[in-house]
mmCIF file of C-alpha atoms in Angstrom:
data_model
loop_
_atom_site.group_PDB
_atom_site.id
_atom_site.type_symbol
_atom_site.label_atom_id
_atom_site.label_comp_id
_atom_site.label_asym_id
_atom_site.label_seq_id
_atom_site.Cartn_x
_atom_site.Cartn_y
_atom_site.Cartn_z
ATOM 1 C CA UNK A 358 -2.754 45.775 24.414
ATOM 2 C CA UNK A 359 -1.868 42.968 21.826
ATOM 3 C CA UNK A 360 0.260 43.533 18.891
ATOM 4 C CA UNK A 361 -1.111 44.466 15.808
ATOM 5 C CA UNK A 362 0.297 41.138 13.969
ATOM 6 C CA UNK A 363 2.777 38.349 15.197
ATOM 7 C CA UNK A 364 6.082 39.495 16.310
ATOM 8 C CA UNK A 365 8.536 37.085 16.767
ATOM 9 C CA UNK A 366 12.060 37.904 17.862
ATOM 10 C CA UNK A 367 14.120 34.634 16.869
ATOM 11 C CA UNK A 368 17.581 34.282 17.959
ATOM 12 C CA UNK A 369 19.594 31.258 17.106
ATOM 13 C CA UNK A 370 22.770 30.846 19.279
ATOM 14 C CA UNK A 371 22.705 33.940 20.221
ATOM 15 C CA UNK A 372 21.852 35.646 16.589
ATOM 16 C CA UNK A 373 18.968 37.565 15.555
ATOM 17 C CA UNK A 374 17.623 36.300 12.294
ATOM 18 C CA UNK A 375 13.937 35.316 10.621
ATOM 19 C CA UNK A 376 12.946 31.955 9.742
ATOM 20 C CA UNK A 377 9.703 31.439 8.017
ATOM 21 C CA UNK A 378 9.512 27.861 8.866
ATOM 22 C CA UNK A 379 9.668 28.588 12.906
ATOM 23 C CA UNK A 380 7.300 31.522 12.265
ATOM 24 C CA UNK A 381 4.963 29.031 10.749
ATOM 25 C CA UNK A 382 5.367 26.903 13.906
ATOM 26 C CA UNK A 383 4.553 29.975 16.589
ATOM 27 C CA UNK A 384 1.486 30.225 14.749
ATOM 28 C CA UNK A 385 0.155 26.657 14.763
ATOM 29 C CA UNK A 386 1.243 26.485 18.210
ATOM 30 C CA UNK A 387 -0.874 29.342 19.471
ATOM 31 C CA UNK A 388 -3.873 27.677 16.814
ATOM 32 C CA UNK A 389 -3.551 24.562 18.637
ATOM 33 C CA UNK A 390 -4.688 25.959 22.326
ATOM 34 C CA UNK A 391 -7.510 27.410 19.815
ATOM 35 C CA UNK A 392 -6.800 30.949 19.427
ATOM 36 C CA UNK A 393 -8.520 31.724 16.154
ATOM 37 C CA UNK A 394 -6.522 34.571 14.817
ATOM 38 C CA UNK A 395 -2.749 34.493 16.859
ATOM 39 C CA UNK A 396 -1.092 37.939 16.908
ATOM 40 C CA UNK A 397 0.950 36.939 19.441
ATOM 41 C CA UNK A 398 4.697 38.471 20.583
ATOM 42 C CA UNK A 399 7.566 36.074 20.881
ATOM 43 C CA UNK A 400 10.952 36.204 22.311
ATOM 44 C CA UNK A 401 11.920 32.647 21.328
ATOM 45 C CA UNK A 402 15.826 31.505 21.684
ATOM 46 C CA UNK A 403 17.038 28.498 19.793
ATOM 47 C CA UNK A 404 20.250 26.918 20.271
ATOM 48 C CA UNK A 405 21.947 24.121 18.215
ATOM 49 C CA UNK A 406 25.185 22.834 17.889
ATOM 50 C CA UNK A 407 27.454 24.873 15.168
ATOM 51 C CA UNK A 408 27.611 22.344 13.261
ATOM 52 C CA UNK A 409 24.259 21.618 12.541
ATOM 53 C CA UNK A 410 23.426 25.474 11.404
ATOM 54 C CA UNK A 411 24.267 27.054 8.212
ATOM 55 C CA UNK A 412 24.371 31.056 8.516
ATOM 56 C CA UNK A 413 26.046 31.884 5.709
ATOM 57 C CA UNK A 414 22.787 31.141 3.290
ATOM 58 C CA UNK A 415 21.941 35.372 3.582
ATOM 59 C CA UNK A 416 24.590 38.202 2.699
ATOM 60 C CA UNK A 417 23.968 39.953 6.095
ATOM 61 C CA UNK A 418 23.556 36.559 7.783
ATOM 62 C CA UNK A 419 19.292 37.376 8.746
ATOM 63 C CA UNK A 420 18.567 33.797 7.886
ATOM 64 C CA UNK A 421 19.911 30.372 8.456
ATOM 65 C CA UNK A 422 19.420 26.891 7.529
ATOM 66 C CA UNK A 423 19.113 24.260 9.871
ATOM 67 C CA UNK A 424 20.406 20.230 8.462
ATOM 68 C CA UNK A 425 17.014 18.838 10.238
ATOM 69 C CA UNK A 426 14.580 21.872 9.960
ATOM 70 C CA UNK A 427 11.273 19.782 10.727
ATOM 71 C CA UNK A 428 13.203 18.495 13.988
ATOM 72 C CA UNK A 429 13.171 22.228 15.015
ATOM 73 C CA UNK A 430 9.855 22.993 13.515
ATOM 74 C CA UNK A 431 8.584 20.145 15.544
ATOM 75 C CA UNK A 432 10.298 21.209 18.530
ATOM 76 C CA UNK A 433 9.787 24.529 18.822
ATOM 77 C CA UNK A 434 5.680 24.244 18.460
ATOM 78 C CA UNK A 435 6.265 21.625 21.107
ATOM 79 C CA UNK A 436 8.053 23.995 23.158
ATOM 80 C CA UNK A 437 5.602 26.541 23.216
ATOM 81 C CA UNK A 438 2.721 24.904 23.320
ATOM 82 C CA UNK A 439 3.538 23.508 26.456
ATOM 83 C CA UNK A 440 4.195 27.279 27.801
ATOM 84 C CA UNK A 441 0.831 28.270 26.276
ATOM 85 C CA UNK A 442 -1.123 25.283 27.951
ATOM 86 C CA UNK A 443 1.090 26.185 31.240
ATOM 87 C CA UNK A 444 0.709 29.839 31.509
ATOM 88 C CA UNK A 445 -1.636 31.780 28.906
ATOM 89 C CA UNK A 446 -1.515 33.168 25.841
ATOM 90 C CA UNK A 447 -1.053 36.299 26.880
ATOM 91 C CA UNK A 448 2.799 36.139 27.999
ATOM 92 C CA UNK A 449 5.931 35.747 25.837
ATOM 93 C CA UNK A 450 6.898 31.881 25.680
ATOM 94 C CA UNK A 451 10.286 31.673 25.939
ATOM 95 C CA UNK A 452 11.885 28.171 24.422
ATOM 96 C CA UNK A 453 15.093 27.165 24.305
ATOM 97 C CA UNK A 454 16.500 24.278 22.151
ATOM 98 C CA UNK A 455 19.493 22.339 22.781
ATOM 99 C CA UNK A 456 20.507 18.983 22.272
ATOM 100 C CA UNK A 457 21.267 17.763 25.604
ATOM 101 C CA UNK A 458 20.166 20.167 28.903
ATOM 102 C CA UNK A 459 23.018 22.447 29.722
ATOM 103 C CA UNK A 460 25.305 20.738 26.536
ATOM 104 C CA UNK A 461 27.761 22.787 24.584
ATOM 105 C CA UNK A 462 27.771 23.234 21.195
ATOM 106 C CA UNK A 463 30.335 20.683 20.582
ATOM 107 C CA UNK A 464 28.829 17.895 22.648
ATOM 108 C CA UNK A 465 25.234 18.118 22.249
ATOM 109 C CA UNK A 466 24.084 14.803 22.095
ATOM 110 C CA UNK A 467 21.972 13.678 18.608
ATOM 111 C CA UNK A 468 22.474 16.893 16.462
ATOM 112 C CA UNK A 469 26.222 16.282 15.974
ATOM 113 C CA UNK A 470 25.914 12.619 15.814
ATOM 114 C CA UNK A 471 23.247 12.501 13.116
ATOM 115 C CA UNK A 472 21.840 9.356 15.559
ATOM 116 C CA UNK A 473 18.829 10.786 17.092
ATOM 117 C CA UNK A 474 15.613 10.736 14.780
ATOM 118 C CA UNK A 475 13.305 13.988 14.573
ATOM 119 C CA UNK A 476 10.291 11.845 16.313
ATOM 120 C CA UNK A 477 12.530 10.243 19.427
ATOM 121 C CA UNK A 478 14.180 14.125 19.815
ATOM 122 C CA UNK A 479 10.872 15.459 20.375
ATOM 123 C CA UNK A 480 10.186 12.814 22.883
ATOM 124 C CA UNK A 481 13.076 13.946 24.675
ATOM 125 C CA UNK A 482 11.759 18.009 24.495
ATOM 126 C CA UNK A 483 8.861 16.674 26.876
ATOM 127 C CA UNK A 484 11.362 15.021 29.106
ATOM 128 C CA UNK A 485 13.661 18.324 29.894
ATOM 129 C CA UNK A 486 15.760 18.418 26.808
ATOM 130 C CA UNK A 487 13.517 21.206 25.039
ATOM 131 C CA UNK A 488 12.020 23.216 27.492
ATOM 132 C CA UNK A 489 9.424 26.356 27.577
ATOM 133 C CA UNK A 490 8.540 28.840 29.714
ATOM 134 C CA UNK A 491 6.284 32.023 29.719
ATOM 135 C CA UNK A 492 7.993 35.219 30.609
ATOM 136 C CA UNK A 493 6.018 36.881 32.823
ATOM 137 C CA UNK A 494 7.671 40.963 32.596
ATOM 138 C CA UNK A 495 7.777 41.423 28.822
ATOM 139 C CA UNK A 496 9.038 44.878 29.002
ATOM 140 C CA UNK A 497 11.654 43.622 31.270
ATOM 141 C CA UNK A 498 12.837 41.039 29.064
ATOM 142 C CA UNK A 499 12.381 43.876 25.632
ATOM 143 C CA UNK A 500 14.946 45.977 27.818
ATOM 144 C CA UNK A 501 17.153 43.532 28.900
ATOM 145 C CA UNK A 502 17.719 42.135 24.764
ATOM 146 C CA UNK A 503 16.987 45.399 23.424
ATOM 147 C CA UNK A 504 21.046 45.642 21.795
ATOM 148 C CA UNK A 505 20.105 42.492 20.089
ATOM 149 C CA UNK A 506 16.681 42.892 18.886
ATOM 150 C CA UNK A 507 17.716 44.996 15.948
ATOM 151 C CA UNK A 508 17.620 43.534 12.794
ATOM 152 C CA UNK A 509 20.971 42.854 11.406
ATOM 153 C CA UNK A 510 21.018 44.520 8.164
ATOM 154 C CA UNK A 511 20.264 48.166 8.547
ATOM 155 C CA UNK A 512 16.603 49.501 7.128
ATOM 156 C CA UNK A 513 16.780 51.623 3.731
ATOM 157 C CA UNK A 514 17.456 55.171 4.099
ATOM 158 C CA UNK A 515 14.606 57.249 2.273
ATOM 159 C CA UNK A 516 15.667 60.473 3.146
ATOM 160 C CA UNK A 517 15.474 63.747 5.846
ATOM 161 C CA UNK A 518 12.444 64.964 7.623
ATOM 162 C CA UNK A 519 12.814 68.417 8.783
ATOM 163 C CA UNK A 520 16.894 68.374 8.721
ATOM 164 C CA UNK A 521 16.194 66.525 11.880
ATOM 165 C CA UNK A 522 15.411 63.365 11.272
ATOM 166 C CA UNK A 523 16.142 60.080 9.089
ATOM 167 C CA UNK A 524 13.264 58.721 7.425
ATOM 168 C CA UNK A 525 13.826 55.023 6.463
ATOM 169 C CA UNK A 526 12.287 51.405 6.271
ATOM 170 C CA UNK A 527 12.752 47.989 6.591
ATOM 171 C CA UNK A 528 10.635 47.107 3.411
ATOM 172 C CA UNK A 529 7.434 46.267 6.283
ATOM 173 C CA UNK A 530 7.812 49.016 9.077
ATOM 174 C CA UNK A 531 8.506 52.646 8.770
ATOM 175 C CA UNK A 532 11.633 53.900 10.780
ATOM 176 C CA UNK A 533 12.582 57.579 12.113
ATOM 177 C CA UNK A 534 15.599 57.930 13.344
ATOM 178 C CA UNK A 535 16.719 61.346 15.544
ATOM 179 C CA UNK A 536 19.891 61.966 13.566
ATOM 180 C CA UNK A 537 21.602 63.713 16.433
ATOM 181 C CA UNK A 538 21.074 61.207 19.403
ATOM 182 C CA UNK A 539 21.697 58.148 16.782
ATOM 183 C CA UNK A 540 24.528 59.971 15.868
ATOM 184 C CA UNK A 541 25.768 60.380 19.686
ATOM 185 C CA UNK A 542 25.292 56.628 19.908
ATOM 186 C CA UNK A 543 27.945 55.435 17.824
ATOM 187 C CA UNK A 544 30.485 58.608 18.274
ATOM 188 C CA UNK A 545 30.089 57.727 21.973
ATOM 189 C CA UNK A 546 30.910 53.687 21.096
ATOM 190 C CA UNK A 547 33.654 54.308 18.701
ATOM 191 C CA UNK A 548 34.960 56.299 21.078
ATOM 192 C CA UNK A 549 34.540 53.962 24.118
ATOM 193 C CA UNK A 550 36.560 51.188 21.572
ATOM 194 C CA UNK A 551 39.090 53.647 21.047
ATOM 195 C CA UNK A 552 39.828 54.265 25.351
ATOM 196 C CA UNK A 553 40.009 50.617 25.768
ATOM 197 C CA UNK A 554 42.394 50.227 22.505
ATOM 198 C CA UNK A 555 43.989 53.344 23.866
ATOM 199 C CA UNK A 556 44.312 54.425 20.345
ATOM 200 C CA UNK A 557 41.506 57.747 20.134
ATOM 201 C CA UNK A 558 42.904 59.346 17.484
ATOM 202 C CA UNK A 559 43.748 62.876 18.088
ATOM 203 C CA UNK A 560 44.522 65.721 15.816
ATOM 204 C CA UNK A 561 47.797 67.837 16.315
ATOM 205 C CA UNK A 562 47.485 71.631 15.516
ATOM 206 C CA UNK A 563 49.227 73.554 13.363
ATOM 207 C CA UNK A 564 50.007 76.204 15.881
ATOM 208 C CA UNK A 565 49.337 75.852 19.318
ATOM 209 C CA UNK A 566 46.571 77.994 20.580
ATOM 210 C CA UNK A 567 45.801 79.870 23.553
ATOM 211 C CA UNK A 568 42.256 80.571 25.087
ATOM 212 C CA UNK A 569 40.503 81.710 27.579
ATOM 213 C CA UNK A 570 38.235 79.381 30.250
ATOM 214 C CA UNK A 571 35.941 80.780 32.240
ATOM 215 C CA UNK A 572 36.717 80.430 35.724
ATOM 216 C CA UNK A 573 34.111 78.350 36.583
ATOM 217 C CA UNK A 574 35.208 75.365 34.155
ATOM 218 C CA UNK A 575 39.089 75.625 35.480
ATOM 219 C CA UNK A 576 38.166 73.086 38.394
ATOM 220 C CA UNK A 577 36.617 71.013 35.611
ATOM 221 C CA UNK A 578 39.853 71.011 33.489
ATOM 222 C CA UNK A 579 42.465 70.295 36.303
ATOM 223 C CA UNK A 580 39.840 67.195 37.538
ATOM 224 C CA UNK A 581 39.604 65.492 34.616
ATOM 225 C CA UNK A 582 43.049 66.211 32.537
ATOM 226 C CA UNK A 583 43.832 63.058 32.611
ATOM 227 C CA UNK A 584 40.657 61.736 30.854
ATOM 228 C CA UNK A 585 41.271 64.490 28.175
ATOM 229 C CA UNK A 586 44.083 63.473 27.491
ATOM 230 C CA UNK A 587 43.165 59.957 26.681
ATOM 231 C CA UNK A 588 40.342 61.615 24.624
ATOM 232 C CA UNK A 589 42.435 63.300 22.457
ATOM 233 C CA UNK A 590 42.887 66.582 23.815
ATOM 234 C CA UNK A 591 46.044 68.446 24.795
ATOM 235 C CA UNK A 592 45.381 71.174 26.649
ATOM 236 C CA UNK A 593 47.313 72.417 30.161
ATOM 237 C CA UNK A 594 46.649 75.872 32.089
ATOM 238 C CA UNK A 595 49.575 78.644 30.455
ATOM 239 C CA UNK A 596 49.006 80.798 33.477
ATOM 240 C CA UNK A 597 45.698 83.347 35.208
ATOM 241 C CA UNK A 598 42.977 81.962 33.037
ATOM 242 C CA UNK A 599 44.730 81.331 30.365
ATOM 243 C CA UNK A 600 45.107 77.747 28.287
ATOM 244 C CA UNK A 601 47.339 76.309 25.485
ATOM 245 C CA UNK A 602 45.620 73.751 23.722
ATOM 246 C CA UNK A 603 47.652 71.655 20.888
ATOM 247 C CA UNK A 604 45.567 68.982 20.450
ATOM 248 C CA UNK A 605 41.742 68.161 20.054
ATOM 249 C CA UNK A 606 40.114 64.756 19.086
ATOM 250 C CA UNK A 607 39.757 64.130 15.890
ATOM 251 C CA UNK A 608 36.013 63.246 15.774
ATOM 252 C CA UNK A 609 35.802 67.499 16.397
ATOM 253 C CA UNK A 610 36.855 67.881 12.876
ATOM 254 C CA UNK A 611 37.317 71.648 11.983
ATOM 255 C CA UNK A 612 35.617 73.190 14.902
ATOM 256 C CA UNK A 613 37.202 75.825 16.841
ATOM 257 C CA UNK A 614 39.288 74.062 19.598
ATOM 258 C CA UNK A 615 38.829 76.840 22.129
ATOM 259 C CA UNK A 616 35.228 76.702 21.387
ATOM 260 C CA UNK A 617 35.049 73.301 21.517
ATOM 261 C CA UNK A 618 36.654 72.898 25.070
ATOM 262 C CA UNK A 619 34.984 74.728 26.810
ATOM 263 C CA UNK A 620 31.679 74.167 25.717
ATOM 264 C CA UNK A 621 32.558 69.904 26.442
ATOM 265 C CA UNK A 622 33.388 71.158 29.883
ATOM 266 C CA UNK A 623 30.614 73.395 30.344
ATOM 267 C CA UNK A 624 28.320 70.944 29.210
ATOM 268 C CA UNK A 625 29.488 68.611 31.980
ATOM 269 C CA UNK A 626 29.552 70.589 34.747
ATOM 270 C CA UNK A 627 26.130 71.534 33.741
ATOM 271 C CA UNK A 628 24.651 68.056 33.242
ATOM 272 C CA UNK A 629 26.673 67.065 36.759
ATOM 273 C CA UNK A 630 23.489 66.758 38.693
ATOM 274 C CA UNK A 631 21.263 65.527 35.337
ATOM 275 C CA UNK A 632 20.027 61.999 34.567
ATOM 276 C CA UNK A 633 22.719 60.142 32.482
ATOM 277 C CA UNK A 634 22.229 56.697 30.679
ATOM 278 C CA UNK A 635 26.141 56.413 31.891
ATOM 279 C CA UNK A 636 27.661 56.332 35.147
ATOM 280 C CA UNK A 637 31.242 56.755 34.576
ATOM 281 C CA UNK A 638 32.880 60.182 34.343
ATOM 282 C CA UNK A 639 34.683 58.826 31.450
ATOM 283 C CA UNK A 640 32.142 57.631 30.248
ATOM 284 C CA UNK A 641 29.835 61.044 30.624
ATOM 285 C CA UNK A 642 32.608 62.475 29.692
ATOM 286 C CA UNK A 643 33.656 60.683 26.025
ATOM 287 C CA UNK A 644 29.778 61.156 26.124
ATOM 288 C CA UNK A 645 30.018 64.740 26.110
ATOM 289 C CA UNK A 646 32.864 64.478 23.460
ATOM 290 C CA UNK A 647 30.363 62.591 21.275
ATOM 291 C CA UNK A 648 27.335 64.828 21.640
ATOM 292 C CA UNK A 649 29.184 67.952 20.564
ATOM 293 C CA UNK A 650 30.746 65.975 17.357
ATOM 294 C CA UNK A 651 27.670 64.349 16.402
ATOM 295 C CA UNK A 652 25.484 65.976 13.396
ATOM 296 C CA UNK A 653 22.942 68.136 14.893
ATOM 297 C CA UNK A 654 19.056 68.477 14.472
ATOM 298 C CA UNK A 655 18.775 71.151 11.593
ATOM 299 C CA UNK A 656 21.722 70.426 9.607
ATOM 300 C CA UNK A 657 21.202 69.081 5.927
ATOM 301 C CA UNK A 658 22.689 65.492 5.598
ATOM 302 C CA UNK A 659 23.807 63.974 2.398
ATOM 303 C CA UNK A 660 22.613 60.563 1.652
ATOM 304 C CA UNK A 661 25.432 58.690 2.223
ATOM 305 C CA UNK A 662 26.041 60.620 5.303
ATOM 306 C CA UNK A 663 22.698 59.323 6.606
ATOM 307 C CA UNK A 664 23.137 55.711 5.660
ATOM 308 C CA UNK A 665 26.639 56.169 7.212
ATOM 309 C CA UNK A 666 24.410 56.945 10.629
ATOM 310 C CA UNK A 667 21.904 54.069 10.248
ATOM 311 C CA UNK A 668 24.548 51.502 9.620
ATOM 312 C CA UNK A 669 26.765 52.483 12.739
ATOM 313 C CA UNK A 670 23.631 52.351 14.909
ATOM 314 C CA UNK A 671 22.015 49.131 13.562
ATOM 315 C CA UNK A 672 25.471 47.660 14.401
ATOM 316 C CA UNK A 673 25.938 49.551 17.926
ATOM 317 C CA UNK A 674 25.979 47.728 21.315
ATOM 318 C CA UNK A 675 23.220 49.596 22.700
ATOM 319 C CA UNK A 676 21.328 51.319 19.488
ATOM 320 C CA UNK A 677 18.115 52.291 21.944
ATOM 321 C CA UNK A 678 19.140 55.436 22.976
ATOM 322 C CA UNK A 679 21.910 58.095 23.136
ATOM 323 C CA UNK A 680 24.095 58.055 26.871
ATOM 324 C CA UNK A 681 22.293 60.681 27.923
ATOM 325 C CA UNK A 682 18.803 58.286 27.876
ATOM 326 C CA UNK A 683 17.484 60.104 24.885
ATOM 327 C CA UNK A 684 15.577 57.525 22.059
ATOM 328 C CA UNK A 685 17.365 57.061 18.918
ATOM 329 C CA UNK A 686 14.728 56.079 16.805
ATOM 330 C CA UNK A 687 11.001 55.143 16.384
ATOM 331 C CA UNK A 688 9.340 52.651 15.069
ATOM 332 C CA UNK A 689 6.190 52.957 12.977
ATOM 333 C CA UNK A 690 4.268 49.731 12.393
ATOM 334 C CA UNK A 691 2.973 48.977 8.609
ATOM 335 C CA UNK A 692 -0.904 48.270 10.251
ATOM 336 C CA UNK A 693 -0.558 51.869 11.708
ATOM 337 C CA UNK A 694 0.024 53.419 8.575
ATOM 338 C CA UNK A 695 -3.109 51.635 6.923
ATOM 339 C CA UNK A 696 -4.933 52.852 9.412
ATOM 340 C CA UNK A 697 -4.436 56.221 9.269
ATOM 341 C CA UNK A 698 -5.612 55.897 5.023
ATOM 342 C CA UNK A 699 -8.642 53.562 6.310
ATOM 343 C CA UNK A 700 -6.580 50.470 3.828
ATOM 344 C CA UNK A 701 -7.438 47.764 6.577
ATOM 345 C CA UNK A 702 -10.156 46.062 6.332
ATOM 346 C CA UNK A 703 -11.364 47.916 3.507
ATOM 347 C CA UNK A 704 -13.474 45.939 0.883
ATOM 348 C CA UNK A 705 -14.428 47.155 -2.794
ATOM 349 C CA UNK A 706 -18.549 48.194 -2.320
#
């Protein structure tokens, strides 16, 4: 089905951000092969030399301003109307701008030498140095870019839905986020930092305590000690079932370190044979470590607690889902919710 309005994912070197300008070119390229009313969804990948880009025109960097922006306007309708003519409207065109094929940054030839006119650069797109081409799997491509299609500045927090999930917006769309699994997210890649920092921090205790594991989870604790230990926990067997635990991670807070062990190991062995969105066992198991710290569904969040969760998942690696494949959020489009109170295409009788 086609989108319900244009969509255009715009990175430029390797940064999401919005330019009205290019948006304004995607549109008169698809009018130009004659499609009346372009809706059209557009992965389109811009790169220019560093020092022909300024990003630092938007406080959380979502725009930029180019030093010839008609040379890129010019280009990039170029670009994909070439792809349109070549493949059909109905893939992504994928464009990428550079001044020289397969140039750096630093040595791109006519952007950093200010010698190249707009007009004779564009002559040069047609010959190889701006080229286009229609991506044929879309959902392939939306999977492969997911990390970096977020926008960079995290939506608006409006509030809690149920004690279960984050209701916010991006001043167009309307965004839930699953509290628990978005939560898991960036536990899971703070705590992944931490490993390869080797510096998880890890609370002491007080008094050293002594628990009870089920037999079942001793083979559990002996295989992956090691692991634990990096994690943050220090806990060895004191004899028959018996264990001494005198350290937990810190991300457990106050919850009861007996408790808390054994239900991370439990919770592993169960899951052993389970789909994971990680392969590792460190990583299933810092995974584990992050579900059972991570606010659950049903508990009351304050707000700053909730922006607090946004903000570490429109900044994680892989915001999409939680390691265990779980979706993190959802996104509601501003046409659907029109919809639904009959607002589009409604005319006063």
């Amino acid at each position: 089905a086609a989108p319900s309005r244009t969509v255009i994912r715009l990175f430029v070197n390797g940064r999401a951000v919005r330019d009205r300008a290019i948006a304004r070119a995607v549109t008169e390229a698809y009018r130009a092969t004659g499609v009346r009313d372009p809706r059209p969804e557009v992965l389109l990948f811009v790169d220019v030399p560093l020092q022909m880009v300024d990003v630092n025109v938007h406080p959380a960097k979502t725009e930029v301003r180019f030093a010839e922006p008609r040379t890129v306007w010019s280009a990039v309708e170029h670009a994909l109307r070439q792809a349109l003519a070549g493949e059909g409207s109905r893939h992504l065109p994928r464009g990428v701008l550079a001044g020289e094929a397969g140039a750096t940054s630093s040595g791109s030839r006519g952007w950093g030498t200010g010698s190249t006119s707009g007009a004779s650069m564009v002559r040069e797109a047609a010959s190889g140095t701006l080229h286009a081409e229609a991506v044929q799997d879309p959902g392939a491509v939306h999977d492969r870019l997911a990390p970096a299609l977020l926008e960079t500045a995290p939506p608006t927090v409006l509030g809690q839905h149920r004690n279960t999930y984050i209701v916010a917006t991006d001043g167009d769309d309307l965004i839930l986020v699953d509290q628990h699994t978005a939560h898991e997210r960036v536990r899971f890649e703070a705590i992944l930092e931490g490993l390869e920092r080797r510096a998880v921090e890890s609370q002491l205790l007080l008094v050293p305590m002594v628990v009870m594991l089920p037999p079942r989870l001793r083979p559990g604790l002996e295989a992956n000690q090691p692991a634990l230990r990096a994690l943050g926990f220090d806990a060895e067997p004191f004899g028959g079932d018996s264990v001494r635990v005198s350290a937990v991670p810190a991300v457990l807070g106050g919850r009861d370190p007996g408790a808390s062990l054994a239900a991370i190991l439990s919770d592993l062995l169960d899951r052993e044979s389970a789909q994971w969105a990680v392969s590792s066992a460190r990583d299933r198991l810092a995974a584990t470590v992050a579900c059972h710290s991570a606010a659950r569904g049903g508990d009351p969040l304050t707000a700053d607690a909730m922006r607090a969760i946004v903000a570490g998942l429109w900044s994680a690696r892989d915001p999409t889902t939680c390691p265990h494949g779980r979706p993190t959020r959802v996104r509601v489009a501003r046409e659907d919710v029109s919809r639904w109170f009959r607002r589009t295409g409604w005319t006063r009788e």
